[in-house]
Coordinates of C-alpha atoms and ligand atoms in Angstrom, one line a residue:
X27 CA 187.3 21.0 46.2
X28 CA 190.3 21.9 48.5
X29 CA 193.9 21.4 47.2
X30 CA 194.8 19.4 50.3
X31 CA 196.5 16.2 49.7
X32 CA 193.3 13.7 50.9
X33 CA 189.7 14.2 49.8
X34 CA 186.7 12.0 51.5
X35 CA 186.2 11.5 55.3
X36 CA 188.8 13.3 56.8
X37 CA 191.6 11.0 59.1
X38 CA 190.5 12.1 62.2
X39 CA 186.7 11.0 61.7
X40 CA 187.5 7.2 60.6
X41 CA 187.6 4.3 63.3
X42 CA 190.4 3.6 64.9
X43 CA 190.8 0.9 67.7
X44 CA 192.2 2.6 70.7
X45 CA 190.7 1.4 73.8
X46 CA 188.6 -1.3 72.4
X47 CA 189.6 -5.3 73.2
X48 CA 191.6 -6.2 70.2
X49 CA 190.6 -9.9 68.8
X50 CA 191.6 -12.3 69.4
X51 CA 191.1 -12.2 73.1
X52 CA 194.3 -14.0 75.4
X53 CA 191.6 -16.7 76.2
X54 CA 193.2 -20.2 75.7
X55 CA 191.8 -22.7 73.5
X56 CA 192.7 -25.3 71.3
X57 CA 193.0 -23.4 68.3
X58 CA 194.9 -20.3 70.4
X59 CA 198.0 -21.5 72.3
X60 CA 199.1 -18.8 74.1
X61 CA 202.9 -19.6 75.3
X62 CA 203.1 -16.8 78.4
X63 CA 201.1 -17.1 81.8
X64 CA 198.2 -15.1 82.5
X65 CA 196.9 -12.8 83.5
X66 CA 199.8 -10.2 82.0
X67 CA 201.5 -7.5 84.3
X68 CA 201.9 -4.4 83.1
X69 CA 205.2 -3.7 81.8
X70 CA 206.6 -6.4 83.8
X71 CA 208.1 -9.4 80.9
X72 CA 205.5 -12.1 81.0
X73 CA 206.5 -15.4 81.8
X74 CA 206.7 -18.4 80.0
X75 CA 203.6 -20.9 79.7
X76 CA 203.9 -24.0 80.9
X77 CA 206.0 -23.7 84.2
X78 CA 207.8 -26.9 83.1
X79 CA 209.2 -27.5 79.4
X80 CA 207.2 -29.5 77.8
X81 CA 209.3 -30.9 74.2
X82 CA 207.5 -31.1 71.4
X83 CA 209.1 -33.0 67.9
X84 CA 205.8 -33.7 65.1
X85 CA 205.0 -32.2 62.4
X86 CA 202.3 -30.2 64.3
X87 CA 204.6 -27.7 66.0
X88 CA 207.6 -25.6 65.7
X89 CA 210.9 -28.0 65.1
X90 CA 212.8 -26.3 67.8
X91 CA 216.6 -26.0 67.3
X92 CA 216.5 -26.6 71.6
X93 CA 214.9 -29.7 71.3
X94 CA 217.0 -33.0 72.5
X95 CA 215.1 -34.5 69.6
X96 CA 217.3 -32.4 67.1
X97 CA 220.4 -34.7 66.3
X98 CA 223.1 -34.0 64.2
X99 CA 225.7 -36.1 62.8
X100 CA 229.1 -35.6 63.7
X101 CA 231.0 -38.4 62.6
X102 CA 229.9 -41.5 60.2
X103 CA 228.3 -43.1 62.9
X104 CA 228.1 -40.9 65.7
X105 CA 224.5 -38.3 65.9
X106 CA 225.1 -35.2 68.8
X107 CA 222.3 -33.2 70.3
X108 CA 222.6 -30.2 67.9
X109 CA 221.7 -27.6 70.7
X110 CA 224.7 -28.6 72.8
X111 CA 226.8 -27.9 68.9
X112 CA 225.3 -24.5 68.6
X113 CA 225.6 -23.8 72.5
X114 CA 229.1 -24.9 72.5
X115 CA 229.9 -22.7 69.4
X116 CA 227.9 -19.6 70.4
X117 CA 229.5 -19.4 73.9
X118 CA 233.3 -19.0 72.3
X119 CA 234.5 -15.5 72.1
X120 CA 233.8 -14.6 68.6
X121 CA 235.2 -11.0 67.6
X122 CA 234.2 -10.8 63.6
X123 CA 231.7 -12.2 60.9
X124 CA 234.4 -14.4 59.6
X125 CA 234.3 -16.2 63.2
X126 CA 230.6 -16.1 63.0
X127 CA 230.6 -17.6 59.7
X128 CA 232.6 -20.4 60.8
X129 CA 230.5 -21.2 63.7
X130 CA 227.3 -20.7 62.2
X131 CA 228.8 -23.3 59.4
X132 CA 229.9 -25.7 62.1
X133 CA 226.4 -26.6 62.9
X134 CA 225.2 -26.5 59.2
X135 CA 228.2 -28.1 57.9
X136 CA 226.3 -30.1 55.0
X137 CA 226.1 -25.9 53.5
X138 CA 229.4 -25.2 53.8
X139 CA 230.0 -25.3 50.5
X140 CA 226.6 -23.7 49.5
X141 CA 226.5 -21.0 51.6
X142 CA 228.0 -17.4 51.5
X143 CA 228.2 -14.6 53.5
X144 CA 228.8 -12.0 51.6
X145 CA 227.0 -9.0 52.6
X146 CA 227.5 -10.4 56.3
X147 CA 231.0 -9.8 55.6
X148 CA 230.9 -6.5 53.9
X149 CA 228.3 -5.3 57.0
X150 CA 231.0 -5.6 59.2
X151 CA 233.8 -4.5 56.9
X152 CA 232.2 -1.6 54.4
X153 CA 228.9 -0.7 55.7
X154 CA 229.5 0.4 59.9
X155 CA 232.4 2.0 61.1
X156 CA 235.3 -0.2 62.6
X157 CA 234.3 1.6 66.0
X158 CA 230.6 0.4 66.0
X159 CA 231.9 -3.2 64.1
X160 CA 234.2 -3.6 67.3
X161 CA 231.5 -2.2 69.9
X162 CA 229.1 -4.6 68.0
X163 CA 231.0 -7.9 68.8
X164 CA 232.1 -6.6 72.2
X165 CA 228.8 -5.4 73.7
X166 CA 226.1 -6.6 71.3
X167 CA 227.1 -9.9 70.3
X168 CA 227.3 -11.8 73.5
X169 CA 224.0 -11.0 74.8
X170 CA 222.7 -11.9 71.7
X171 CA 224.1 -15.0 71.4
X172 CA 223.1 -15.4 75.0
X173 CA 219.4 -14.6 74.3
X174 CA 219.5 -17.3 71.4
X175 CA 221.1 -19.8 74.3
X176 CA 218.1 -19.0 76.5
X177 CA 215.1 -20.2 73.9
X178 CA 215.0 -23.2 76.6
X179 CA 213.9 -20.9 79.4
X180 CA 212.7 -18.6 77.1
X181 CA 209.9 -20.2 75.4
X182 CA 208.9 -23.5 77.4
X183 CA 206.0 -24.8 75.3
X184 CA 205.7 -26.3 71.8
X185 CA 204.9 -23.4 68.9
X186 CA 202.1 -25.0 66.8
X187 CA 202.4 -24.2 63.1
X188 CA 199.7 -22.3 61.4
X189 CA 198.6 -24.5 58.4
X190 CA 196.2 -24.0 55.8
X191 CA 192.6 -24.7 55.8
X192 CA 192.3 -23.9 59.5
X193 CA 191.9 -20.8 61.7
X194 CA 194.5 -20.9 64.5
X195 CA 196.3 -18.3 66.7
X196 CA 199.9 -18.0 68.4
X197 CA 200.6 -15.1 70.8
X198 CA 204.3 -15.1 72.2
X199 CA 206.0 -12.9 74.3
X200 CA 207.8 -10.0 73.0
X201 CA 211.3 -11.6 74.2
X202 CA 210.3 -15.0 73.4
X203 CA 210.4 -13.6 70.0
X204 CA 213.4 -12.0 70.1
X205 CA 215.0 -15.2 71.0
X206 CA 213.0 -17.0 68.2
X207 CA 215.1 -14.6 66.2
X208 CA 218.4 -14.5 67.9
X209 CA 217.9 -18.4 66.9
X210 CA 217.3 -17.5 63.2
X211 CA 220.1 -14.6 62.8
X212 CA 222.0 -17.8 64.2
X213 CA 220.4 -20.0 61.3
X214 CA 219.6 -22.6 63.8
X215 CA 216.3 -23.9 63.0
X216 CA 216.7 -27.3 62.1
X217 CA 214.6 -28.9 58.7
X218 CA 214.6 -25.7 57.4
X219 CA 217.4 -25.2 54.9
X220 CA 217.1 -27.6 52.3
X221 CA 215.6 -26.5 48.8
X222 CA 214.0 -30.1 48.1
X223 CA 209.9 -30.0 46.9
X224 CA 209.0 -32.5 49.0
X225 CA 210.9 -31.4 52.5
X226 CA 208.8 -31.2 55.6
X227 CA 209.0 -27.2 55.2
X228 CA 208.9 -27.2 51.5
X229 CA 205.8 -24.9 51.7
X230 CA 206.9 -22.4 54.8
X231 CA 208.9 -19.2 53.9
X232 CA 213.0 -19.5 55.1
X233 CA 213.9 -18.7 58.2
X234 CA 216.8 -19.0 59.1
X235 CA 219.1 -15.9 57.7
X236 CA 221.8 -17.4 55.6
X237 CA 220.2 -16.1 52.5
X238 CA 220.1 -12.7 53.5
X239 CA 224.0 -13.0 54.5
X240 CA 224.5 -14.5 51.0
X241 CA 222.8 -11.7 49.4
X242 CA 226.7 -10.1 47.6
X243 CA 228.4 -7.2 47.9
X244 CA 226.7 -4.4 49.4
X245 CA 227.9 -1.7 46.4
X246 CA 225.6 -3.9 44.4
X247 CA 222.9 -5.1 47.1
X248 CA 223.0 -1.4 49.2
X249 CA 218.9 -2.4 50.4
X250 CA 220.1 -5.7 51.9
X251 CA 223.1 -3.4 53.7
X252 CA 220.0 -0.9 54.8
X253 CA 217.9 -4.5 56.4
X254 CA 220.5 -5.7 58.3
X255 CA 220.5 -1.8 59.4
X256 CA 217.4 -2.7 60.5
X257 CA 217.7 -5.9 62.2
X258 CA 221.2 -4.8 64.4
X259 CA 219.2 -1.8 65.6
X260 CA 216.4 -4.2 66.8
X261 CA 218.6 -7.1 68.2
X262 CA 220.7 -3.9 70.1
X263 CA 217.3 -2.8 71.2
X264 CA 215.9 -6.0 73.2
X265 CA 218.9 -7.2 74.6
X266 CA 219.9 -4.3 76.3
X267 CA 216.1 -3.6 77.1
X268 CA 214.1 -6.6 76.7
X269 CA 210.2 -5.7 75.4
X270 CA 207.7 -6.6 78.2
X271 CA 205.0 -6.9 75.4
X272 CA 203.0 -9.8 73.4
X273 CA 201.9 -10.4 70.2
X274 CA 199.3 -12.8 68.7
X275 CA 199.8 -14.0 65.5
X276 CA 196.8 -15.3 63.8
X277 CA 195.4 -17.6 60.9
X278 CA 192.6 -16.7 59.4
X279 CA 190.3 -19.4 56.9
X280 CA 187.4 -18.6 55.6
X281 CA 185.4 -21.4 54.2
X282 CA 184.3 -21.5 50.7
X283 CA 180.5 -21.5 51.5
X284 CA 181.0 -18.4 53.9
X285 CA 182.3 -15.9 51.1
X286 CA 179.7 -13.6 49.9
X287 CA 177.7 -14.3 46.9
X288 CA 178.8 -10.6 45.9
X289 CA 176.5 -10.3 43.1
X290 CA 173.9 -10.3 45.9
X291 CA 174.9 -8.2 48.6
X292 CA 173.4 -5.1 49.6
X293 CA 176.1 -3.4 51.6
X294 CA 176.5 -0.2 50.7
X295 CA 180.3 1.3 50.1
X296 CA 182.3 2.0 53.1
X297 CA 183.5 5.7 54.1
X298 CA 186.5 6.3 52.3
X299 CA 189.6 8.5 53.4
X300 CA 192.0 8.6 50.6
X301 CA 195.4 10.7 50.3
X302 CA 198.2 10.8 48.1
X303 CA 200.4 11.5 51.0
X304 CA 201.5 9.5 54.4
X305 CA 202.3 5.7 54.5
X306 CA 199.5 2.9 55.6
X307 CA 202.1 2.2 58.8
X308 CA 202.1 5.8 59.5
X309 CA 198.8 6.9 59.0
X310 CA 196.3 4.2 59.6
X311 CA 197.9 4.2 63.3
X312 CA 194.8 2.3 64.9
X313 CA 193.6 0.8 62.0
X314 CA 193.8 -2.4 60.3
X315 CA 196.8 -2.2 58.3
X316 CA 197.5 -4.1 55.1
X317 CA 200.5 -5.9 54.7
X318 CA 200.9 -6.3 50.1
X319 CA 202.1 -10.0 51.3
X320 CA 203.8 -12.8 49.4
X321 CA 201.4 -16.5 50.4
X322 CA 205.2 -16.8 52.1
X323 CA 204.5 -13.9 53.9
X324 CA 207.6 -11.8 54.2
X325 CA 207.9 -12.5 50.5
X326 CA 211.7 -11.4 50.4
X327 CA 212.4 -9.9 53.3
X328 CA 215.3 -12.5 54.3
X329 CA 216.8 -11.8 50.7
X330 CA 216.4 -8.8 47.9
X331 CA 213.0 -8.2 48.2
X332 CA 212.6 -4.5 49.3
X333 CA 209.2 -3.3 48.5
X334 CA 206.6 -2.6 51.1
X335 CA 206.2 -6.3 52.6
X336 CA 209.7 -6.4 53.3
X337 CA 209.7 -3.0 54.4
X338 CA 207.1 -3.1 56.8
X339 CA 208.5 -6.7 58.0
X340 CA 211.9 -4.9 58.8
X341 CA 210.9 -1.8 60.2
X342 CA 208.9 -4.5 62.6
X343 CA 211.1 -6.6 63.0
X344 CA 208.8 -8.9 65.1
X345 CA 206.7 -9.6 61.7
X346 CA 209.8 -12.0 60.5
X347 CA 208.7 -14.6 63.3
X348 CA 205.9 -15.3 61.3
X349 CA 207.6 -17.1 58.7
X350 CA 208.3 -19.8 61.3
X351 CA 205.2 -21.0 61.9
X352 CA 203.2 -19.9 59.2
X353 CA 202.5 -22.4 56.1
X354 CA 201.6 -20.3 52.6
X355 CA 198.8 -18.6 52.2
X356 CA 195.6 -19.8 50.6
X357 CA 193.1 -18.0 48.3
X358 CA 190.8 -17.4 51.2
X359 CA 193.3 -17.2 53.7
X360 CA 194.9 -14.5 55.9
X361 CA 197.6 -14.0 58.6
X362 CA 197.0 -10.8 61.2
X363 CA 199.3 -10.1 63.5
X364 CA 198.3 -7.7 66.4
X365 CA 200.6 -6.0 69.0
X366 CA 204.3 -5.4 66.7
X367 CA 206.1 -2.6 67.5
X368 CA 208.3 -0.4 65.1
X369 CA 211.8 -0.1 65.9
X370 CA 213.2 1.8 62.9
X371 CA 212.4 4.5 60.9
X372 CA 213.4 4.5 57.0
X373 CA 213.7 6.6 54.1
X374 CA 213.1 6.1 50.7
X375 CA 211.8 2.3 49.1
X376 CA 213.3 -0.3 46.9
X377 CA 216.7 0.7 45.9
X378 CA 216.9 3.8 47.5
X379 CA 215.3 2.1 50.9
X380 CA 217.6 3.3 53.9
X381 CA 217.8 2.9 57.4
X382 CA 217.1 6.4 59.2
X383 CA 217.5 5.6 62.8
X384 CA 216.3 4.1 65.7
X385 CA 212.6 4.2 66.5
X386 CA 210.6 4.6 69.9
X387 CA 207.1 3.5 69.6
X388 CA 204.4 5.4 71.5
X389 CA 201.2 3.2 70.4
X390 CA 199.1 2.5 73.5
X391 CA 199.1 -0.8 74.6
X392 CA 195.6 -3.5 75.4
X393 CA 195.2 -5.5 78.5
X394 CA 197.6 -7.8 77.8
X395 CA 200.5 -5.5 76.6
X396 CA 199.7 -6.0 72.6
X397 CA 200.2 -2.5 70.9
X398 CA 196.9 -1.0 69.2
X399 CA 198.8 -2.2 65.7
X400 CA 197.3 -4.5 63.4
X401 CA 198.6 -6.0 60.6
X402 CA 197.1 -8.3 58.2
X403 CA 198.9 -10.1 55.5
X404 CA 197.2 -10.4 52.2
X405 CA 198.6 -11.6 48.7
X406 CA 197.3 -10.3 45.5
X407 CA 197.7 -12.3 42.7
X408 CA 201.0 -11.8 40.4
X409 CA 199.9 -10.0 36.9
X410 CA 203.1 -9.2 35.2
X411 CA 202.9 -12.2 32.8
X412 CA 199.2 -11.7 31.6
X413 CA 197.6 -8.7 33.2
X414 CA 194.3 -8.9 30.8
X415 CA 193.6 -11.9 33.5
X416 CA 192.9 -9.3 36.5
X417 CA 189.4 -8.7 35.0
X418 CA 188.0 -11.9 33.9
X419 CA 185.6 -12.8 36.6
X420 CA 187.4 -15.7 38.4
X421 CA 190.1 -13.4 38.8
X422 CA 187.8 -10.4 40.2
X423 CA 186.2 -12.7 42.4
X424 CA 189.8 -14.2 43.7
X425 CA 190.9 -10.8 44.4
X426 CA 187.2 -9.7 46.2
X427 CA 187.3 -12.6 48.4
X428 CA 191.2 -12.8 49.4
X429 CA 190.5 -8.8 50.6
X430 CA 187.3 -10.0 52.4
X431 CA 188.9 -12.8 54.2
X432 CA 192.0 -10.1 55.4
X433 CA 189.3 -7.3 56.4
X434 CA 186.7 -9.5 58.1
X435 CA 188.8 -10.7 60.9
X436 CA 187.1 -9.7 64.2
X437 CA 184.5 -8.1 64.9
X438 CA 185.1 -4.1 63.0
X439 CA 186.5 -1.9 65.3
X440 CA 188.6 -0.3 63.0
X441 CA 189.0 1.2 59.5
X442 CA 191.0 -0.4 57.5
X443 CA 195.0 1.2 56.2
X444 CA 195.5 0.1 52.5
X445 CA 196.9 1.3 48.9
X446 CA 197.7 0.0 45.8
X447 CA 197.9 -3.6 46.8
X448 CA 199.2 -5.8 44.4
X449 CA 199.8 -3.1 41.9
X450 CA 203.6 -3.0 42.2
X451 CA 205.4 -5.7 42.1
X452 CA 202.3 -7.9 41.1
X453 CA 201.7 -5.8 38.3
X454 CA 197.8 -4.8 39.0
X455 CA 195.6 -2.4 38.1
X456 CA 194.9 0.2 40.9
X457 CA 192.0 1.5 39.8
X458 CA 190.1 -1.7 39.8
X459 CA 191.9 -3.2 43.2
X460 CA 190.9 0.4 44.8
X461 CA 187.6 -0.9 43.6
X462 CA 187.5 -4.3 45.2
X463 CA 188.9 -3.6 48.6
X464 CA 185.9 -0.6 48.5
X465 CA 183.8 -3.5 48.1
X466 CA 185.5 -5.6 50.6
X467 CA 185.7 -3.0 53.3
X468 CA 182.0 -2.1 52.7
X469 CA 180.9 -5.8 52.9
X470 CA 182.8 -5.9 56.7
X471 CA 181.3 -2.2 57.7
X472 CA 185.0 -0.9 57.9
X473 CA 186.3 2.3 57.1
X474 CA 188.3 3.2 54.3
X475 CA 191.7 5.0 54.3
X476 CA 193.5 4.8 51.2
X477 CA 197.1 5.9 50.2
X478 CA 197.9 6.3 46.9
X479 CA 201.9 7.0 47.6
X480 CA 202.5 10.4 46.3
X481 CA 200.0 9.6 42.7
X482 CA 197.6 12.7 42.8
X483 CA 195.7 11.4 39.8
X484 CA 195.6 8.7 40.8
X485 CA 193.7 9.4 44.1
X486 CA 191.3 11.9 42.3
X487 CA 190.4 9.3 40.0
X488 CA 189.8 6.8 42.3
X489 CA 187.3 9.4 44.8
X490 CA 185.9 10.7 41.5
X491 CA 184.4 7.1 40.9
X492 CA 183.9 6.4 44.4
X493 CA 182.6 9.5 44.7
X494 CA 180.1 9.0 41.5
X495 CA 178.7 5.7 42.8
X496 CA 178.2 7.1 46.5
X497 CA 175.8 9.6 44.4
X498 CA 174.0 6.6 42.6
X499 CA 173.6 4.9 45.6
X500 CA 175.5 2.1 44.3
X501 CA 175.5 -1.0 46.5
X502 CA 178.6 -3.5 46.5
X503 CA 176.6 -6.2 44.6
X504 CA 175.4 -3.5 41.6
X505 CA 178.9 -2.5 41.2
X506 CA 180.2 -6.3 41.5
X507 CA 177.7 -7.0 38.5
X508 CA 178.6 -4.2 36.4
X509 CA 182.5 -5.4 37.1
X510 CA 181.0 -8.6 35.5
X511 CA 180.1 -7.3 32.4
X512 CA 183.0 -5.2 32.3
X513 CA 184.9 -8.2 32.5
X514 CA 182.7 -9.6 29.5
X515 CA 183.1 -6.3 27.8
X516 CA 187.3 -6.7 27.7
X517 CA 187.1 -9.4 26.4
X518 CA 186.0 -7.8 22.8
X519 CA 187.4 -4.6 23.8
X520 CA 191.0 -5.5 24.9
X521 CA 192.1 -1.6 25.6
X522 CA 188.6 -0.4 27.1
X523 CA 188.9 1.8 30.2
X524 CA 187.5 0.5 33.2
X525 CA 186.3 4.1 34.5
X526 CA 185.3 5.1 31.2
X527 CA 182.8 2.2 30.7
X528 CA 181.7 2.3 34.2
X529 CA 180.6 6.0 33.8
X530 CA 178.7 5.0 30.6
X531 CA 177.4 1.9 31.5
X532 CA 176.3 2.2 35.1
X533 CA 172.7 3.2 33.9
X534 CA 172.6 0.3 31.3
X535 CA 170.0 -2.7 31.6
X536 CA 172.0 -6.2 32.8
X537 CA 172.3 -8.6 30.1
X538 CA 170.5 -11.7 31.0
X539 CA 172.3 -13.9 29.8
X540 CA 175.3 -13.9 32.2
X541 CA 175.5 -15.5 35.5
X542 CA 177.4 -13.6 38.3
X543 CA 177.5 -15.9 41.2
X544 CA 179.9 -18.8 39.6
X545 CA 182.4 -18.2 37.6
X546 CA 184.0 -21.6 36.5
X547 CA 187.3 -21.3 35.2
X548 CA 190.4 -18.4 34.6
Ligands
AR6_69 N1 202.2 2.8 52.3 C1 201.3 2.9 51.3 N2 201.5 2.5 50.0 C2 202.7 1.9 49.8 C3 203.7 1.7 50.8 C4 203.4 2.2 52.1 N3 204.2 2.1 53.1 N4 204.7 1.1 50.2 C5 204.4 1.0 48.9 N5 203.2 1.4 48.6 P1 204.3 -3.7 46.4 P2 202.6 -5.9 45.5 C6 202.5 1.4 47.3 O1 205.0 -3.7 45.1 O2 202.4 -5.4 44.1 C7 206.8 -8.1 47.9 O3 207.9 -8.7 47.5 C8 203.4 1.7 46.1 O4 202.6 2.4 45.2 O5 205.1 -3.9 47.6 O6 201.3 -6.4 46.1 C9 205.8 -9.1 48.6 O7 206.5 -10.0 49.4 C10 203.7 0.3 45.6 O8 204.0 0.4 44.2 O9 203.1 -4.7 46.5 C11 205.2 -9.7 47.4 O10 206.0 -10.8 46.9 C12 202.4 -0.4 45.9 O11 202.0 0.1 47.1 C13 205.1 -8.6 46.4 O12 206.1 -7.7 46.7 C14 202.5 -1.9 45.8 O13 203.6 -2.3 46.7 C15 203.8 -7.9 46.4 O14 203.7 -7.0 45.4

């Protein structure tokens, strides 16, 4: 064997999507509302769709800070428009965060005592340079606040939300969601701050970005400092050169009845690139990239968080939007978003994350100006408190379908980008998720490529296994039923190796006696 870094098919032989039609196609329909006219011009900023606003206020769609609908209560019995509050406030001359504080308060005055802005504050004060604090609130600031003011003309149709049990898709302009989140750095969205179980939103991720402002002192937060990096570079970026692209964001529900009864299928294992170095953004340029999600995807992105979800989601800044209109994942549910772009680059992860500059995407662009870059939102389950529960069958099955539903959108133009989902932060065991996304990708006829983030032994172990069934001729229901009696075989055996027992038992006669198509319970 070489002593390159990656071992299996090499990068340059899996599928990539470059010139194909991405799914979903711009074709509207009532379960895609697409919010731009068509057709699309090339690099020309689409225009919005319908010609005439058209307000919605139900709890189908988007409550939209703009809409006269939003009232807000400015004296005992007085209400006011809220958009002509936040219009009035975001048209003053404001010069520092402490202004912008005040007027983001003025329309959220029910927080005032709640909120803080911290690491707003020491952003402006600690982390940039006076010079580029000034220059910031000179040059930046009123554009921005001007591109929030627009949402009206910006985005003239109603944003339906993306709730669970159903398969729906959004695609927006790229300025329509820059102004979306000039409205959210502006913590506008109305219904969307309060903490109560049983709110409207109680099951969509935040929005608005008051937590991330309240997130303390940078010296002891420095990743939040390195996010809002991120964010300023992105806002500079699209209003002093507004994106001309779209994006489509997409549900995706897979019914119970349509999983695969894994014990039975017959697929065989996919091709499998895998590489202890390069990142799944990076590398799997073309590809179907996996985002290790939260069910409120961005998981912490608009607070601590600072792992690869929140990463990606602020390197893309476009990603955030999602958390508007997207209700908590489902076990057999997925979001894909196709078209983002990448505006900064970054060093480092977690606590050592850091901004490393501004970003100019090259990826080719489809018909109707959606980058070649897919991402699809997938959320492990959390293991920390009882990891023995990754390998009981339920939990194996779970994990199996929840990869399925995320790979199996569209038809499979592409290979798919992963790594050790779920293994970080949700405490999982690579070597058996590197296993079930094998089978996942193999069931959908995708590609492989697999980053193991700088673990050699890890990578060889995983090929050598992958590697060893290939050789058998395994099929993804044979190893689905030998995961089964693995799972049985913990259960005795709570240290047992996985590996280990499957290179000793792969040979060994199936005990009758278990059933591998329903497991009941965890
Ligand atoms: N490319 C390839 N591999 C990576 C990359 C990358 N860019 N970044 C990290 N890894 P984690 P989880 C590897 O902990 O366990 C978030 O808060 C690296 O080995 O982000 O599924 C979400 O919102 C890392 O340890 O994913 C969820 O709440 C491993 O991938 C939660 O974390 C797992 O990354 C999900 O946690």
């Amino acid at each position: 064997m070489s002593d390159c870094s990656w071992k299996g098919t090499a990068a340059e032989d899996l599928d990539r999507s470059y010139g194909k039609p991405q799914y979903p196609p711009l074709l509207p329909s009532s379960c895609h509302a697409i919010l731009i006219r068509l057709p699309v011009r090339t690099n020309a900023i689409p225009e919005p769709f319908p010609r005439q606003t058209h307000d919605v206020w139900n709890r189908n769609y988007v409550r939209l800070p703009c809409s006269p609908q939003s009232l807000y209560p400015v004296s005992e019995d007085e209400l006011q428009k809220r958009w002509e509050i936040i219009q009035e406030e975001l048209q003053k001359s404001i010069t520092s965060s402490a202004q912008l504080e005040t007027a983001i308060l003025s329309y959220n005055s029910r927080y005032a005592s709640k909120w803080n802005f911290q690491s707003l504050h020491y952003f402006f004060c600690e982390t940039v340079e006076e010079d580029e604090a000034r220059i910031f609130f000179e040059s930046i600031f009123p554009k921005l606040a001007q591109l929030a003011c627009n949402l009206p003309q910006i985005l003239t149709g109603g944003v339906p939300l993306l709730k669970q049990h159903s398969s729906a898709s959004i695609s927006l302009s790229q300025l329509q969601i820059a102004s979306l989140l000039a409205n959210a750095f502006f913590c506008t969205f109305p219904s969307r701050n309060t903490l109560k179980q049983t709110a409207e939103y109680s099951n969509y991720p935040d929005i608005n970005f008051n937590r991330l402002f309240g997130c303390g002192r940078g010296d002891k937060e420095p990743s939040v400092q390195e996010k809002l990096k991120c964010i300023m570079n992105y806002f500079r970026r699209v209003v002093n050169d507004p994106p001309t692209g779209v994006v489509t964001f997409s549900r995706y529900y897979v019914v119970k009845e349509a999983l695969p009864n894994w014990a039975e299928v017959q697929s065989k294992l996919p091709r499998l690139h895998i590489s202890s170095e390069g990142t799944i953004e990076d590398e799997g340029q073309g590809m179907l990239q996996v985002d290790f999600a939260n069910k409120f995807v961005g998981g912490g992105v608009l607070s601590m968080g600072c792992v690869q979800e929140e990463i990606r989601f602020v390197i893309c800044p476009e990603l955030i939007i999602s958390r508007l209109f997207t209700e908590c994942l489902d076990d057999t549910e997925a979001l894909i978003i196709t078209g983002c772009e990448q505006y900064n680059k970054y060093t480092g992860y977690a606590d050592s994350f850091s901004w490393a500059g501004d970003h100019i995407d090259t990826t080719p662009v489809d018909e109707f100006g959606r980058r070649y870059c897919t991402v699809v939102a997938v959320d492990a389950i959390y293991y920390a408190r009882n990891p023995s529960l990754q390998f009981s069958q339920f939990h194996l099955q779970r994990e199996l379908n929840k990869a399925f539903v995320g790979f199996s959108f569209g038809p499979p133009i592409c290979g798919i980008a992963t790594g050790n989902w779920g293994c970080g932060v949700f405490c999982g065991n690579a070597e058996l998720k590197a296993l079930l996304q094998v089978m996942a990708a193999g069931q959908t006829g995708r590609d492989l490529a697999y980053f193991t983030f700088k673990d050699d032994k890890l990578r060889d172990s995983i090929y050598k296994m992958y590697k060893f069934l290939c050789d058998k001729g395994s099929t993804v229901g044979k190893l689905y039923k030998l995961l089964c009696r693995f799972s049985d075989h913990r259960a005795q055996n709570k240290n047992s190796d996985l590996y280990s027992f499957l290179y000793s038992e792969y040979n060994a006669p199936a005990q009758s006696k278990l059933s591998f198509s329903k497991p009941t319970s965890e």
